[in-house]
CSV table of C-alpha atoms in Angstrom, one decimal:
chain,number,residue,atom,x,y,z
A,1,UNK,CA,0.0,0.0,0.0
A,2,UNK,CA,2.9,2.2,-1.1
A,3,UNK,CA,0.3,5.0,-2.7
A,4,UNK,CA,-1.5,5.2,0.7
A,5,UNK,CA,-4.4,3.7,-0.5
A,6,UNK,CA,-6.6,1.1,1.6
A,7,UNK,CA,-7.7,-1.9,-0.6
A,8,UNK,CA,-11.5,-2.4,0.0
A,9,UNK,CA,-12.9,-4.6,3.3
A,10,UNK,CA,-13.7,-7.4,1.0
A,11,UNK,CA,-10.2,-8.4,-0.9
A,12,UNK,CA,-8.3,-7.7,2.9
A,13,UNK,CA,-10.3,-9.7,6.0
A,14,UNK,CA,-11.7,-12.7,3.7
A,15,UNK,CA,-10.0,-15.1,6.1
A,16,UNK,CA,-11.7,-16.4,9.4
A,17,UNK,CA,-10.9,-14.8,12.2
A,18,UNK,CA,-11.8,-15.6,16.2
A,19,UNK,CA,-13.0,-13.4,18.5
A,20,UNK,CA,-9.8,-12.7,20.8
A,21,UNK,CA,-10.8,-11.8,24.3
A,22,UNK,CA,-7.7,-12.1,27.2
A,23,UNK,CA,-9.2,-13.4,30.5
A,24,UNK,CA,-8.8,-11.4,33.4
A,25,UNK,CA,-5.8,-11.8,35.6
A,26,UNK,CA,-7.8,-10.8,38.4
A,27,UNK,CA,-10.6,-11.9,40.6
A,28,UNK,CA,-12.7,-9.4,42.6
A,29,UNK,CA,-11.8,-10.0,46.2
A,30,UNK,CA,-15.5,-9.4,48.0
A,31,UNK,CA,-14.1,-10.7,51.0
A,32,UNK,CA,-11.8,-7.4,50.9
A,33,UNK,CA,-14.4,-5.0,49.1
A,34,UNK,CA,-16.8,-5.7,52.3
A,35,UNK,CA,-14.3,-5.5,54.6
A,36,UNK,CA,-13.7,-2.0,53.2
A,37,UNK,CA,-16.7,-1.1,53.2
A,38,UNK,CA,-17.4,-1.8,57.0
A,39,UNK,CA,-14.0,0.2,57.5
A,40,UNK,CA,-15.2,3.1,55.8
A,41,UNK,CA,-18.6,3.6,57.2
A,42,UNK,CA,-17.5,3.0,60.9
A,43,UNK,CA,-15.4,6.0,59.7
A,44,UNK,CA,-18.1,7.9,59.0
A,45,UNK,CA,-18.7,8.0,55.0
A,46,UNK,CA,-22.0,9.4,54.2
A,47,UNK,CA,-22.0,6.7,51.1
A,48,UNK,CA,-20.8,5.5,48.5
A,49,UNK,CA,-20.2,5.6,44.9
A,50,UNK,CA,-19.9,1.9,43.2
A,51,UNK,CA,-17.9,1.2,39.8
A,52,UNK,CA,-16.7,4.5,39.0
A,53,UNK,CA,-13.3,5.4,38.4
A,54,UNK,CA,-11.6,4.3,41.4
A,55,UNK,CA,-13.6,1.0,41.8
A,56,UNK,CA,-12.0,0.1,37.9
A,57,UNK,CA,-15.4,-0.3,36.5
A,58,UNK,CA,-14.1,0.1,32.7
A,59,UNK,CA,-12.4,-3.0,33.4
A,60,UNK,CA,-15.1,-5.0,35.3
A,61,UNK,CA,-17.5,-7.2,33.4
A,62,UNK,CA,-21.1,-6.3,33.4
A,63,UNK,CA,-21.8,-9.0,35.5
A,64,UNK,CA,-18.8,-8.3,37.9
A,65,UNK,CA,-20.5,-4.9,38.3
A,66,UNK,CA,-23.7,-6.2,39.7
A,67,UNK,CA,-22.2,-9.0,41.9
A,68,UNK,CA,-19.9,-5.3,43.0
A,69,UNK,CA,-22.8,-3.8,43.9
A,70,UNK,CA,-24.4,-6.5,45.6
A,71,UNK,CA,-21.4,-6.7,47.7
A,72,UNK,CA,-21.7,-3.4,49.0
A,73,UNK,CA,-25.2,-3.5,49.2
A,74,UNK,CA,-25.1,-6.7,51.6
A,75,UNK,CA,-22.5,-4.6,53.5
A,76,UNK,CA,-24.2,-1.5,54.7
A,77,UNK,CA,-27.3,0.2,54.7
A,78,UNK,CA,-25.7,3.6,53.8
A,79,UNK,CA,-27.1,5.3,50.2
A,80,UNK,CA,-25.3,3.7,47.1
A,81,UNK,CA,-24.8,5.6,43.9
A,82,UNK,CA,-23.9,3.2,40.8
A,83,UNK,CA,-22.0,4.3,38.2
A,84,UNK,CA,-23.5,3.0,35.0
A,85,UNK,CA,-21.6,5.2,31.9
A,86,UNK,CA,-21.5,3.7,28.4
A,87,UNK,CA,-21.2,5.2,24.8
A,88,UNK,CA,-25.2,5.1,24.4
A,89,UNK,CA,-28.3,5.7,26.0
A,90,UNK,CA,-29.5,2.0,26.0
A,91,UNK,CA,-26.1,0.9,27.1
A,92,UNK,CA,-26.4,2.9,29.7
A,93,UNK,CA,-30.1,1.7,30.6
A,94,UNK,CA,-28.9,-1.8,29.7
A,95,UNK,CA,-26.6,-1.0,33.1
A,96,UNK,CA,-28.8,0.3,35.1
A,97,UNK,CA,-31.6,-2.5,34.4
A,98,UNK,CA,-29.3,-5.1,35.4
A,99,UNK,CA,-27.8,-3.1,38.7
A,100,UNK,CA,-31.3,-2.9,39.7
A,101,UNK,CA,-31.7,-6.2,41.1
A,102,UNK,CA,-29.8,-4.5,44.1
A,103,UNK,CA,-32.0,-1.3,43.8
A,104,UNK,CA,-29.4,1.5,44.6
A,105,UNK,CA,-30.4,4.9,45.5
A,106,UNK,CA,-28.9,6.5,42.5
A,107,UNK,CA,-26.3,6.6,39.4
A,108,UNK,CA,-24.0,8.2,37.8
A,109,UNK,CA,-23.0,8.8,34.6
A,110,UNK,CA,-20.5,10.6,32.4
A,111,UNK,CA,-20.7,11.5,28.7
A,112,UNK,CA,-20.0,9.3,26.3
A,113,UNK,CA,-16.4,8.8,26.1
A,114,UNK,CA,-14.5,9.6,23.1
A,115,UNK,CA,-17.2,10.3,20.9
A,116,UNK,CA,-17.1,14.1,22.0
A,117,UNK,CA,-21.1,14.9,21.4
A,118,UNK,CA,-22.4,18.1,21.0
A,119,UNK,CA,-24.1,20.1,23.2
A,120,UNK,CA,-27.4,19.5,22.0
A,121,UNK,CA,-26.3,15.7,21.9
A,122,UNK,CA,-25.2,15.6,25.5
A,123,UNK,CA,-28.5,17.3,26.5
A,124,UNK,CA,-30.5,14.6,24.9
A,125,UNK,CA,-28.4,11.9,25.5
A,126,UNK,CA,-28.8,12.8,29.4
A,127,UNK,CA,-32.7,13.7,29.3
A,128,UNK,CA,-33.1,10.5,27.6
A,129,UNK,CA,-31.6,8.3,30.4
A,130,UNK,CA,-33.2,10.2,33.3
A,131,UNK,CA,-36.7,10.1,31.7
A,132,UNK,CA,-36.3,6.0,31.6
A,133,UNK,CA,-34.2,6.0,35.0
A,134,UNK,CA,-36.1,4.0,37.6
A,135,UNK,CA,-33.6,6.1,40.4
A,136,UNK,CA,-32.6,9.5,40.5
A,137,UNK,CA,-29.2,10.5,38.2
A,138,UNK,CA,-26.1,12.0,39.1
A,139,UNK,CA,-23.9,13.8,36.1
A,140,UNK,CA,-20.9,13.2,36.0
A,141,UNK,CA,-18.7,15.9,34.2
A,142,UNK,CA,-14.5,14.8,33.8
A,143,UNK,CA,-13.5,15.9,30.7
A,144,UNK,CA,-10.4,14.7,31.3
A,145,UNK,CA,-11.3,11.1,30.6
A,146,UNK,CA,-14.4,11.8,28.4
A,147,UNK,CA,-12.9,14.1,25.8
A,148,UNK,CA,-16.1,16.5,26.2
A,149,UNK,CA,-17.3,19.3,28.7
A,150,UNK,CA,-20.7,19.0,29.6
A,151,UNK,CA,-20.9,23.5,30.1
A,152,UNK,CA,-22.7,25.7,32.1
A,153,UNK,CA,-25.7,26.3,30.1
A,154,UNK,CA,-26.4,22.4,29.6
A,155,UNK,CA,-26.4,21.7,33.2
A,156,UNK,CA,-28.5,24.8,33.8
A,157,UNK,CA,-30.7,23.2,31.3
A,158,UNK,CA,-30.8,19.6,32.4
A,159,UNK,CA,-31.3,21.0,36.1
A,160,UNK,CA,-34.9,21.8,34.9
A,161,UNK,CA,-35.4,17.4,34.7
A,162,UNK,CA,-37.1,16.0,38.0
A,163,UNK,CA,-35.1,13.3,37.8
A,164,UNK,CA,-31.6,14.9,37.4
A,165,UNK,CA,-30.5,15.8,41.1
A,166,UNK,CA,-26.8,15.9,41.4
A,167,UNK,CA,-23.4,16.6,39.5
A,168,UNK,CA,-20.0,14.9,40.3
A,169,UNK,CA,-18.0,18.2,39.2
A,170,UNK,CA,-14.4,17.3,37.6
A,171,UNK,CA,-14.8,20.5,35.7
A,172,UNK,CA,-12.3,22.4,36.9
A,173,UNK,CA,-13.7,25.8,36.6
A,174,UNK,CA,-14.5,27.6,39.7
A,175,UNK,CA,-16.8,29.7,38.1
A,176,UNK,CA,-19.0,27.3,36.8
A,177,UNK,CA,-19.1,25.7,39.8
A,178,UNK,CA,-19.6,28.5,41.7
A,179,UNK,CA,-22.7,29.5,39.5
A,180,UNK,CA,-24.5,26.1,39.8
A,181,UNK,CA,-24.0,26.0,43.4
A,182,UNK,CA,-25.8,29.5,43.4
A,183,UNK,CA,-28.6,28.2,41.1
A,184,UNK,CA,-29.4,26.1,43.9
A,185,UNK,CA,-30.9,23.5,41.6
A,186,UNK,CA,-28.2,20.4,41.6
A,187,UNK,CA,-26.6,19.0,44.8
A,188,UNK,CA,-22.5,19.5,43.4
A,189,UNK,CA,-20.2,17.3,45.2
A,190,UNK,CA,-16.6,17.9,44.1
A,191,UNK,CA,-15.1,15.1,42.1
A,192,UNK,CA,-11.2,16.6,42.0
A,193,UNK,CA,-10.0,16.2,45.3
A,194,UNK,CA,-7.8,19.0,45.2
A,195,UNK,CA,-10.6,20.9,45.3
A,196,UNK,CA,-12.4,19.9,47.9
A,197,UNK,CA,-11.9,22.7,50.1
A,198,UNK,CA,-13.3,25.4,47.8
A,199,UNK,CA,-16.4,23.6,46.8
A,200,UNK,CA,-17.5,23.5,50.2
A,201,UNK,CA,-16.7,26.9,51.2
A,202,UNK,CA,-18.7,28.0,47.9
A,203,UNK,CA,-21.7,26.3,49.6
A,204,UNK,CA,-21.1,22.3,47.5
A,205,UNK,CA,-22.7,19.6,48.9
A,206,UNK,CA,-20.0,17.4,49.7
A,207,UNK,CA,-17.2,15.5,48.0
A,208,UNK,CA,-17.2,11.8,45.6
A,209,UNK,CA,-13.3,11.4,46.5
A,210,UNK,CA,-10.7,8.7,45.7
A,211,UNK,CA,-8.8,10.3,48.7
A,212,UNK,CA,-11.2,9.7,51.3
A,213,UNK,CA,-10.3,5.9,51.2
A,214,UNK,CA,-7.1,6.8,53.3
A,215,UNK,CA,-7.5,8.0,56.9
A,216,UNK,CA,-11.2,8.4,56.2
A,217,UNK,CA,-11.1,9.6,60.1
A,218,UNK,CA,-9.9,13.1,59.0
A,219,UNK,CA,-11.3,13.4,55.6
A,220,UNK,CA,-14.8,12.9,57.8
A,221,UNK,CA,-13.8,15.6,60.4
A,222,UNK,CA,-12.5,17.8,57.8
A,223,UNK,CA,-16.1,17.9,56.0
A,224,UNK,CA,-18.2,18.1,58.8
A,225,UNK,CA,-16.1,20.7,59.9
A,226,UNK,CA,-16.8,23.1,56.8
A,227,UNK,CA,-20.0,21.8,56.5
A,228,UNK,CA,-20.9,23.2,60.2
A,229,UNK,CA,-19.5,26.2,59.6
A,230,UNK,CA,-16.1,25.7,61.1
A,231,UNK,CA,-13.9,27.2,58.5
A,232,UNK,CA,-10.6,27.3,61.0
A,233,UNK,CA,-10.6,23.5,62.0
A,234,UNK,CA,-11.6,22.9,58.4
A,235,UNK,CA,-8.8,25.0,57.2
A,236,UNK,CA,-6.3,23.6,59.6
A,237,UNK,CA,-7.2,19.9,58.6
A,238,UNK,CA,-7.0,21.2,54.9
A,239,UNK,CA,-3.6,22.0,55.8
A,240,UNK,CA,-2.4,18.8,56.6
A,241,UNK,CA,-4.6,16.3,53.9
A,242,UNK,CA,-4.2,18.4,50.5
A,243,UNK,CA,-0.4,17.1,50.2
A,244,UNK,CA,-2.0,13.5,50.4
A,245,UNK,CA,-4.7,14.9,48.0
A,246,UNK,CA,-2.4,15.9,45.4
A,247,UNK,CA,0.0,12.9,45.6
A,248,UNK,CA,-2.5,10.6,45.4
A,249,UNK,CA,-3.0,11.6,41.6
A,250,UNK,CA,1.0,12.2,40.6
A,251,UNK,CA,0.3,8.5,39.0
A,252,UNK,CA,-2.8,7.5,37.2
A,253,UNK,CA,-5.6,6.6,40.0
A,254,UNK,CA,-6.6,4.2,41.2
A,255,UNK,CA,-3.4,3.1,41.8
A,256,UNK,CA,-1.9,4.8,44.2
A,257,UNK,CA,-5.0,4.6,46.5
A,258,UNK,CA,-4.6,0.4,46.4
A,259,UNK,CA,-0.7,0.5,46.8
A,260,UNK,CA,-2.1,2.7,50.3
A,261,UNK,CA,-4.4,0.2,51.0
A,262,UNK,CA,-2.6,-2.7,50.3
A,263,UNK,CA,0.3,-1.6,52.8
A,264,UNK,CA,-2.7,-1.1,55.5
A,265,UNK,CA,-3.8,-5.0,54.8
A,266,UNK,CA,-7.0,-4.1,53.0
A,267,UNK,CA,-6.8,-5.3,49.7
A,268,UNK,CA,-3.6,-6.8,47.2
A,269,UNK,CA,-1.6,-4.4,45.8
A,270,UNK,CA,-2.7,-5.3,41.9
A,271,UNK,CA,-4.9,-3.8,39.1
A,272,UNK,CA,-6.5,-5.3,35.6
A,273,UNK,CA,-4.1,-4.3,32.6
A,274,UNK,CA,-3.1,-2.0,30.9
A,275,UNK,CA,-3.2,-0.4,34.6
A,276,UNK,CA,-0.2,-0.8,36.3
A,277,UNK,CA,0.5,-0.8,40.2
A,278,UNK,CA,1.9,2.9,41.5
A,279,UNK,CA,5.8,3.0,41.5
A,280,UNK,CA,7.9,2.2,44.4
A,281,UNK,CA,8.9,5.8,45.0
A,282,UNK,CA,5.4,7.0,45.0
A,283,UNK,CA,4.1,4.3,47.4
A,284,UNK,CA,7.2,5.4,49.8
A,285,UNK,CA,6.5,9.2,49.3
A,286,UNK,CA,2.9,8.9,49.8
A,287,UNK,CA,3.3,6.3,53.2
A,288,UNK,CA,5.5,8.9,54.2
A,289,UNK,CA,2.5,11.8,54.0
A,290,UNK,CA,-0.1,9.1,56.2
A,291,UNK,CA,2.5,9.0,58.8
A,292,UNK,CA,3.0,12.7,59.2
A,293,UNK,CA,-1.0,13.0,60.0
A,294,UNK,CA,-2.3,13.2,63.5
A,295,UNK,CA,-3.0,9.9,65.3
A,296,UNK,CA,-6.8,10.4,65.0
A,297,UNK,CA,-9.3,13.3,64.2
């Protein structure tokens, strides 16, 4: 194909070919995921957020998702919102049809990734899923990983649906969130971690953070504190988390929260390819941070 041509479909793939698939080299350890769970709420958690980014849900099958969720579910009583993304509408139904045999309290779901939809698109692609939703629906903006920015004036719009209550905000623009928080409309719980200090002091409801799974204790203290009104303990225990905050993402998550947890005892220190575990240096930096934090809240 020295004249950059492509022949047509036909004359190239005429021979058989299977349909590869590479097994997981994983299991889900359930015995662990409960475990964690019971650590977290005796912590003080006000929920949780199942098979989302940290929880490695890209690389879950659909029906390790559900048997996820019923994990969790069997392990606490506290609300559960299930992240149920895909690249369509009916995918993401599909999801959220089968998750329901559980019956969490919400879910959550980003644009579709790559595709980068319109405006217009994402507004219909979102109205569409909360209209057939059988549980409220979280938004979940992270351009980042989606390729797409769900703006101001979408959100604005799709605030307007009755079923459409929440945003997990990986925006990065103060502004906007600033804005929606004023509009009063959409509970916005930060989703950058870095962050978290300035949602809450706009007024945000709270935080979905990857953090939070290390020394929950003062994470808890340090939201309650804002959220009272208690901006100099807040402030104080800002002071002392945000360095764990920011080193937690210097390698792609979730790996440096497992290489944490792994060193506590609470789960094996391994991820699903092409994820690979955080480096050595990382993992001794960051153990480094958890020890310099006070004893207890």
């Amino acid at each position: 194909m020295s004249d950059g041509t492509c022949p047509p479909a036909e004359e190239t793939f005429t021979e058989p070919r299977p349909a590869l698939r590479a097994p997981p080299t994983t299991v889900v350890d359930h015995g662990a995921l409960a475990a964690l769970v019971h650590r977290l709420a005796a912590d003080g958690v006000a929920g949780f957020v199942v098979c989302a980014t940290t929880g490695e849900a890209p690389l879950l099958s659909d029906a390790e998702r559900v048997e996820v969720l019923g994990t969790i579910k069997s392990a606490t009583t506290l609300p559960l919102v299930m992240g149920a993304s895909g690249s369509t509408a009916d995918d993401v139904l599909r999801r959220a049809d089968a998750a329901m045999a559980h019956a969490p309290d919400a879910f959550m779901v980003t644009p579709p990734p790559y595709l980068r939809p319109s405006q217009d698109a994402l507004r219909a692609f979102f109205t569409t899923i909360a209209d057939a939703l059988p549980a409220p629906l979280v938004v979940y903006d992270i351009p980042a990983r989606t390729g797409v920015r769900v703006e101001l004036d979408t959100l604005l719009a799709l605030a307007a649906h009755p079923n459409i209550v929440g945003l997990k905000d990986c925006g990065g623009r103060v502004e906007q969130t600033e804005a929606l928080i004023a509009d009063g409309r959409l509970q916005v719980l930060c989703g950058n971690d870095d962050e978290w200090f300035s949602t809450r002091c706009l007024g945000g409801a709270g935080a979905i953070a990857a953090s939070a799974h290390v020394r929950t204790d003062l994470w808890v203290a340090f939201d309650r504190a804002l959220a009272g009104g208690d901006l100099a303990a807040g402030r104080a225990l800002w002071r002392q988390l945000k360095p764990l905050a920011v080193g937690l993402f210097d390698e792609p998550s979730p790996a440096p929260v497992k290489a944490l947890l792994a060193a506590q005892g609470e789960c094996a220190n391994e991820l699903r390819a092409p994820l690979t575990t955080a480096s050595p240096n990382l993992t001794a930096r960051l153990r480094e941070l958890v020890a310099a934090l006070p004893a207890r809240a």
